[in-house]
Amino acid sequence: MSNLMKVPHTVIFEAIIDLDKIPAKLLPALLALDEKSITEMCKGATLHALGMSNVIPLANENNTWAEVTIGKDN
């Protein structure tokens, strides 16, 4: 029997897209996306940004009893 306990939990991120900052030539394609596609695009961008950030080393620094990881759900 393992002495490890996995505790999955969810953190909600919200993307706010400022359409005034999107290049005009990209707007039609962005606006043509359905809700699921936009959600997947934003999730991917958030995971990419978190992966590039210092969040994992910072969360695990001096933390000897648990390890924080970031994963993509369905």
Tab-separated table of N, CA and C in Angstrom:
chain	number	residue	atom	x	y	z
A	1	MET	N	0.845	-1.190	0.000
A	1	MET	CA	0.000	0.000	0.000
A	1	MET	C	0.884	1.245	0.000
A	2	SER	N	0.557	2.172	-0.858
A	2	SER	CA	1.325	3.401	-0.992
A	2	SER	C	1.002	4.371	0.147
A	3	ASN	N	2.005	5.091	0.553
A	3	ASN	CA	1.806	6.134	1.567
A	3	ASN	C	1.533	7.493	0.940
A	4	LEU	N	1.223	7.494	-0.366
A	4	LEU	CA	0.939	8.739	-1.068
A	4	LEU	C	-0.571	8.899	-1.245
A	5	MET	N	-1.043	10.107	-1.097
A	5	MET	CA	-2.456	10.398	-1.291
A	5	MET	C	-2.572	11.466	-2.377
A	6	LYS	N	-3.265	11.151	-3.456
A	6	LYS	CA	-3.462	12.101	-4.555
A	6	LYS	C	-4.742	12.887	-4.287
A	7	VAL	N	-4.648	14.211	-4.370
A	7	VAL	CA	-5.791	15.076	-4.091
A	7	VAL	C	-6.021	15.995	-5.293
A	8	PRO	N	-6.744	15.492	-6.303
A	8	PRO	CA	-7.017	16.353	-7.455
A	8	PRO	C	-7.986	17.472	-7.063
A	9	HIS	N	-7.746	18.638	-7.564
A	9	HIS	CA	-8.646	19.753	-7.332
A	9	HIS	C	-8.552	20.718	-8.516
A	10	THR	N	-9.465	21.630	-8.571
A	10	THR	CA	-9.573	22.514	-9.726
A	10	THR	C	-9.363	23.960	-9.311
A	11	VAL	N	-8.623	24.672	-10.136
A	11	VAL	CA	-8.477	26.116	-10.016
A	11	VAL	C	-9.070	26.695	-11.290
A	12	ILE	N	-9.910	27.681	-11.166
A	12	ILE	CA	-10.571	28.249	-12.339
A	12	ILE	C	-9.831	29.500	-12.797
A	13	PHE	N	-9.465	29.494	-14.068
A	13	PHE	CA	-8.855	30.660	-14.697
A	13	PHE	C	-9.878	31.249	-15.654
A	14	GLU	N	-9.865	32.541	-15.793
A	14	GLU	CA	-10.774	33.210	-16.716
A	14	GLU	C	-9.940	34.050	-17.678
A	15	ALA	N	-10.173	33.842	-18.951
A	15	ALA	CA	-9.472	34.632	-19.971
A	15	ALA	C	-10.366	35.784	-20.403
A	16	ILE	N	-9.796	36.951	-20.454
A	16	ILE	CA	-10.513	38.121	-20.956
A	16	ILE	C	-9.792	38.563	-22.220
A	17	ILE	N	-10.476	38.426	-23.345
A	17	ILE	CA	-9.889	38.769	-24.636
A	17	ILE	C	-10.326	40.179	-24.997
A	18	ASP	N	-9.366	41.079	-25.138
A	18	ASP	CA	-9.647	42.457	-25.522
A	18	ASP	C	-9.637	42.533	-27.045
A	19	LEU	N	-10.821	42.549	-27.636
A	19	LEU	CA	-10.928	42.540	-29.097
A	19	LEU	C	-10.289	43.769	-29.742
A	20	ASP	N	-10.155	44.859	-28.987
A	20	ASP	CA	-9.501	46.056	-29.519
A	20	ASP	C	-8.009	45.840	-29.729
A	21	LYS	N	-7.437	44.816	-29.086
A	21	LYS	CA	-6.004	44.564	-29.206
A	21	LYS	C	-5.682	43.441	-30.188
A	22	ILE	N	-6.700	42.823	-30.761
A	22	ILE	CA	-6.503	41.761	-31.746
A	22	ILE	C	-6.305	42.411	-33.116
A	23	PRO	N	-5.272	42.015	-33.863
A	23	PRO	CA	-5.096	42.565	-35.219
A	23	PRO	C	-6.363	42.334	-36.059
A	24	ALA	N	-6.768	43.343	-36.798
A	24	ALA	CA	-8.020	43.306	-37.558
A	24	ALA	C	-8.112	42.083	-38.473
A	25	LYS	N	-6.989	41.678	-39.036
A	25	LYS	CA	-7.033	40.546	-39.970
A	25	LYS	C	-7.335	39.220	-39.263
A	26	LEU	N	-7.144	39.166	-37.939
A	26	LEU	CA	-7.410	37.939	-37.177
A	26	LEU	C	-8.818	37.889	-36.591
A	27	LEU	N	-9.483	39.025	-36.518
A	27	LEU	CA	-10.803	39.082	-35.886
A	27	LEU	C	-11.835	38.155	-36.524
A	28	PRO	N	-11.968	38.131	-37.858
A	28	PRO	CA	-12.998	37.249	-38.436
A	28	PRO	C	-12.803	35.781	-38.044
A	29	ALA	N	-11.571	35.305	-38.054
A	29	ALA	CA	-11.309	33.911	-37.688
A	29	ALA	C	-11.616	33.669	-36.211
A	30	LEU	N	-11.253	34.610	-35.356
A	30	LEU	CA	-11.524	34.465	-33.920
A	30	LEU	C	-13.026	34.450	-33.659
A	31	LEU	N	-13.733	35.381	-34.275
A	31	LEU	CA	-15.174	35.479	-34.050
A	31	LEU	C	-15.936	34.302	-34.652
A	32	ALA	N	-15.336	33.608	-35.599
A	32	ALA	CA	-15.980	32.453	-36.224
A	32	ALA	C	-15.855	31.184	-35.369
A	33	LEU	N	-14.970	31.206	-34.382
A	33	LEU	CA	-14.779	30.029	-33.530
A	33	LEU	C	-16.000	29.801	-32.639
A	34	ASP	N	-16.315	28.533	-32.415
A	34	ASP	CA	-17.397	28.234	-31.483
A	34	ASP	C	-16.856	28.290	-30.051
A	35	GLU	N	-17.757	28.222	-29.083
A	35	GLU	CA	-17.375	28.370	-27.673
A	35	GLU	C	-16.361	27.311	-27.243
A	36	LYS	N	-16.569	26.065	-27.688
A	36	LYS	CA	-15.652	24.984	-27.307
A	36	LYS	C	-14.244	25.258	-27.829
A	37	SER	N	-14.128	25.738	-29.061
A	37	SER	CA	-12.816	26.015	-29.657
A	37	SER	C	-12.105	27.156	-28.937
A	38	ILE	N	-12.857	28.189	-28.609
A	38	ILE	CA	-12.262	29.328	-27.888
A	38	ILE	C	-11.803	28.876	-26.502
A	39	THR	N	-12.622	28.059	-25.830
A	39	THR	CA	-12.258	27.553	-24.504
A	39	THR	C	-10.982	26.723	-24.582
A	40	GLU	N	-10.884	25.829	-25.548
A	40	GLU	CA	-9.686	25.001	-25.707
A	40	GLU	C	-8.460	25.860	-26.021
A	41	MET	N	-8.627	26.873	-26.858
A	41	MET	CA	-7.525	27.774	-27.194
A	41	MET	C	-7.019	28.494	-25.938
A	42	CYS	N	-7.953	28.990	-25.135
A	42	CYS	CA	-7.567	29.716	-23.920
A	42	CYS	C	-6.946	28.775	-22.886
A	43	LYS	N	-7.477	27.557	-22.754
A	43	LYS	CA	-6.885	26.584	-21.835
A	43	LYS	C	-5.451	26.279	-22.238
A	44	GLY	N	-5.249	26.067	-23.539
A	44	GLY	CA	-3.902	25.777	-24.030
A	44	GLY	C	-2.944	26.919	-23.753
A	45	ALA	N	-3.405	28.140	-23.983
A	45	ALA	CA	-2.559	29.309	-23.740
A	45	ALA	C	-2.231	29.456	-22.257
A	46	THR	N	-3.207	29.185	-21.396
A	46	THR	CA	-2.982	29.275	-19.951
A	46	THR	C	-1.983	28.225	-19.490
A	47	LEU	N	-2.156	26.980	-19.947
A	47	LEU	CA	-1.207	25.927	-19.571
A	47	LEU	C	0.193	26.241	-20.077
A	48	HIS	N	0.287	26.790	-21.275
A	48	HIS	CA	1.597	27.168	-21.827
A	48	HIS	C	2.237	28.258	-20.962
A	49	ALA	N	1.460	29.272	-20.598
A	49	ALA	CA	1.992	30.362	-19.777
A	49	ALA	C	2.417	29.856	-18.401
A	50	LEU	N	1.610	28.974	-17.802
A	50	LEU	CA	1.976	28.425	-16.492
A	50	LEU	C	3.246	27.584	-16.592
A	51	GLY	N	3.376	26.842	-17.682
A	51	GLY	CA	4.563	26.028	-17.879
A	51	GLY	C	5.827	26.863	-18.015
A	52	MET	N	5.697	28.052	-18.586
A	52	MET	CA	6.845	28.946	-18.768
A	52	MET	C	7.142	29.761	-17.506
A	53	SER	N	6.188	29.818	-16.613
A	53	SER	CA	6.350	30.650	-15.416
A	53	SER	C	7.124	29.911	-14.334
A	54	ASN	N	7.275	30.555	-13.224
A	54	ASN	CA	8.000	30.004	-12.082
A	54	ASN	C	7.040	29.411	-11.061
A	55	VAL	N	5.800	29.158	-11.459
A	55	VAL	CA	4.780	28.767	-10.490
A	55	VAL	C	5.068	27.408	-9.843
A	56	ILE	N	5.524	26.422	-10.601
A	56	ILE	CA	5.774	25.091	-10.023
A	56	ILE	C	6.947	25.118	-9.037
A	57	PRO	N	8.110	25.643	-9.437
A	57	PRO	CA	9.201	25.695	-8.448
A	57	PRO	C	8.819	26.506	-7.214
A	58	LEU	N	8.096	27.600	-7.408
A	58	LEU	CA	7.694	28.433	-6.278
A	58	LEU	C	6.717	27.685	-5.367
A	59	ALA	N	5.753	26.972	-5.964
A	59	ALA	CA	4.770	26.230	-5.163
A	59	ALA	C	5.426	25.093	-4.383
A	60	ASN	N	6.479	24.516	-4.939
A	60	ASN	CA	7.113	23.363	-4.292
A	60	ASN	C	8.323	23.730	-3.432
A	61	GLU	N	8.714	24.991	-3.463
A	61	GLU	CA	9.868	25.436	-2.684
A	61	GLU	C	9.584	25.284	-1.189
A	62	ASN	N	10.500	24.649	-0.496
A	62	ASN	CA	10.371	24.413	0.951
A	62	ASN	C	9.101	23.652	1.324
A	63	ASN	N	8.568	22.906	0.391
A	63	ASN	CA	7.361	22.123	0.639
A	63	ASN	C	7.765	20.659	0.618
A	64	THR	N	8.012	20.088	1.779
A	64	THR	CA	8.544	18.728	1.850
A	64	THR	C	7.461	17.662	1.920
A	65	TRP	N	6.217	18.043	2.131
A	65	TRP	CA	5.179	17.032	2.330
A	65	TRP	C	4.223	16.872	1.141
A	66	ALA	N	4.284	17.760	0.156
A	66	ALA	CA	3.402	17.636	-1.011
A	66	ALA	C	4.102	18.200	-2.240
A	67	GLU	N	3.715	17.697	-3.382
A	67	GLU	CA	4.261	18.194	-4.648
A	67	GLU	C	3.121	18.712	-5.502
A	68	VAL	N	3.244	19.933	-5.974
A	68	VAL	CA	2.238	20.545	-6.837
A	68	VAL	C	2.620	20.279	-8.285
A	69	THR	N	1.646	19.850	-9.079
A	69	THR	CA	1.843	19.665	-10.516
A	69	THR	C	0.699	20.347	-11.244
A	70	ILE	N	0.888	20.591	-12.526
A	70	ILE	CA	-0.153	21.166	-13.356
A	70	ILE	C	-0.429	20.183	-14.481
A	71	GLY	N	-1.677	19.846	-14.658
A	71	GLY	CA	-2.063	18.926	-15.726
A	71	GLY	C	-3.309	19.411	-16.402
A	72	LYS	N	-3.535	18.909	-17.599
A	72	LYS	CA	-4.736	19.281	-18.347
A	72	LYS	C	-5.806	18.233	-18.110
A	73	ASP	N	-7.008	18.692	-17.778
A	73	ASP	CA	-8.121	17.752	-17.640
A	73	ASP	C	-8.728	17.507	-19.009
A	74	ASN	N	-9.850	16.791	-19.045
A	74	ASN	CA	-10.468	16.456	-20.322
A	74	ASN	C	-10.579	17.684	-21.105
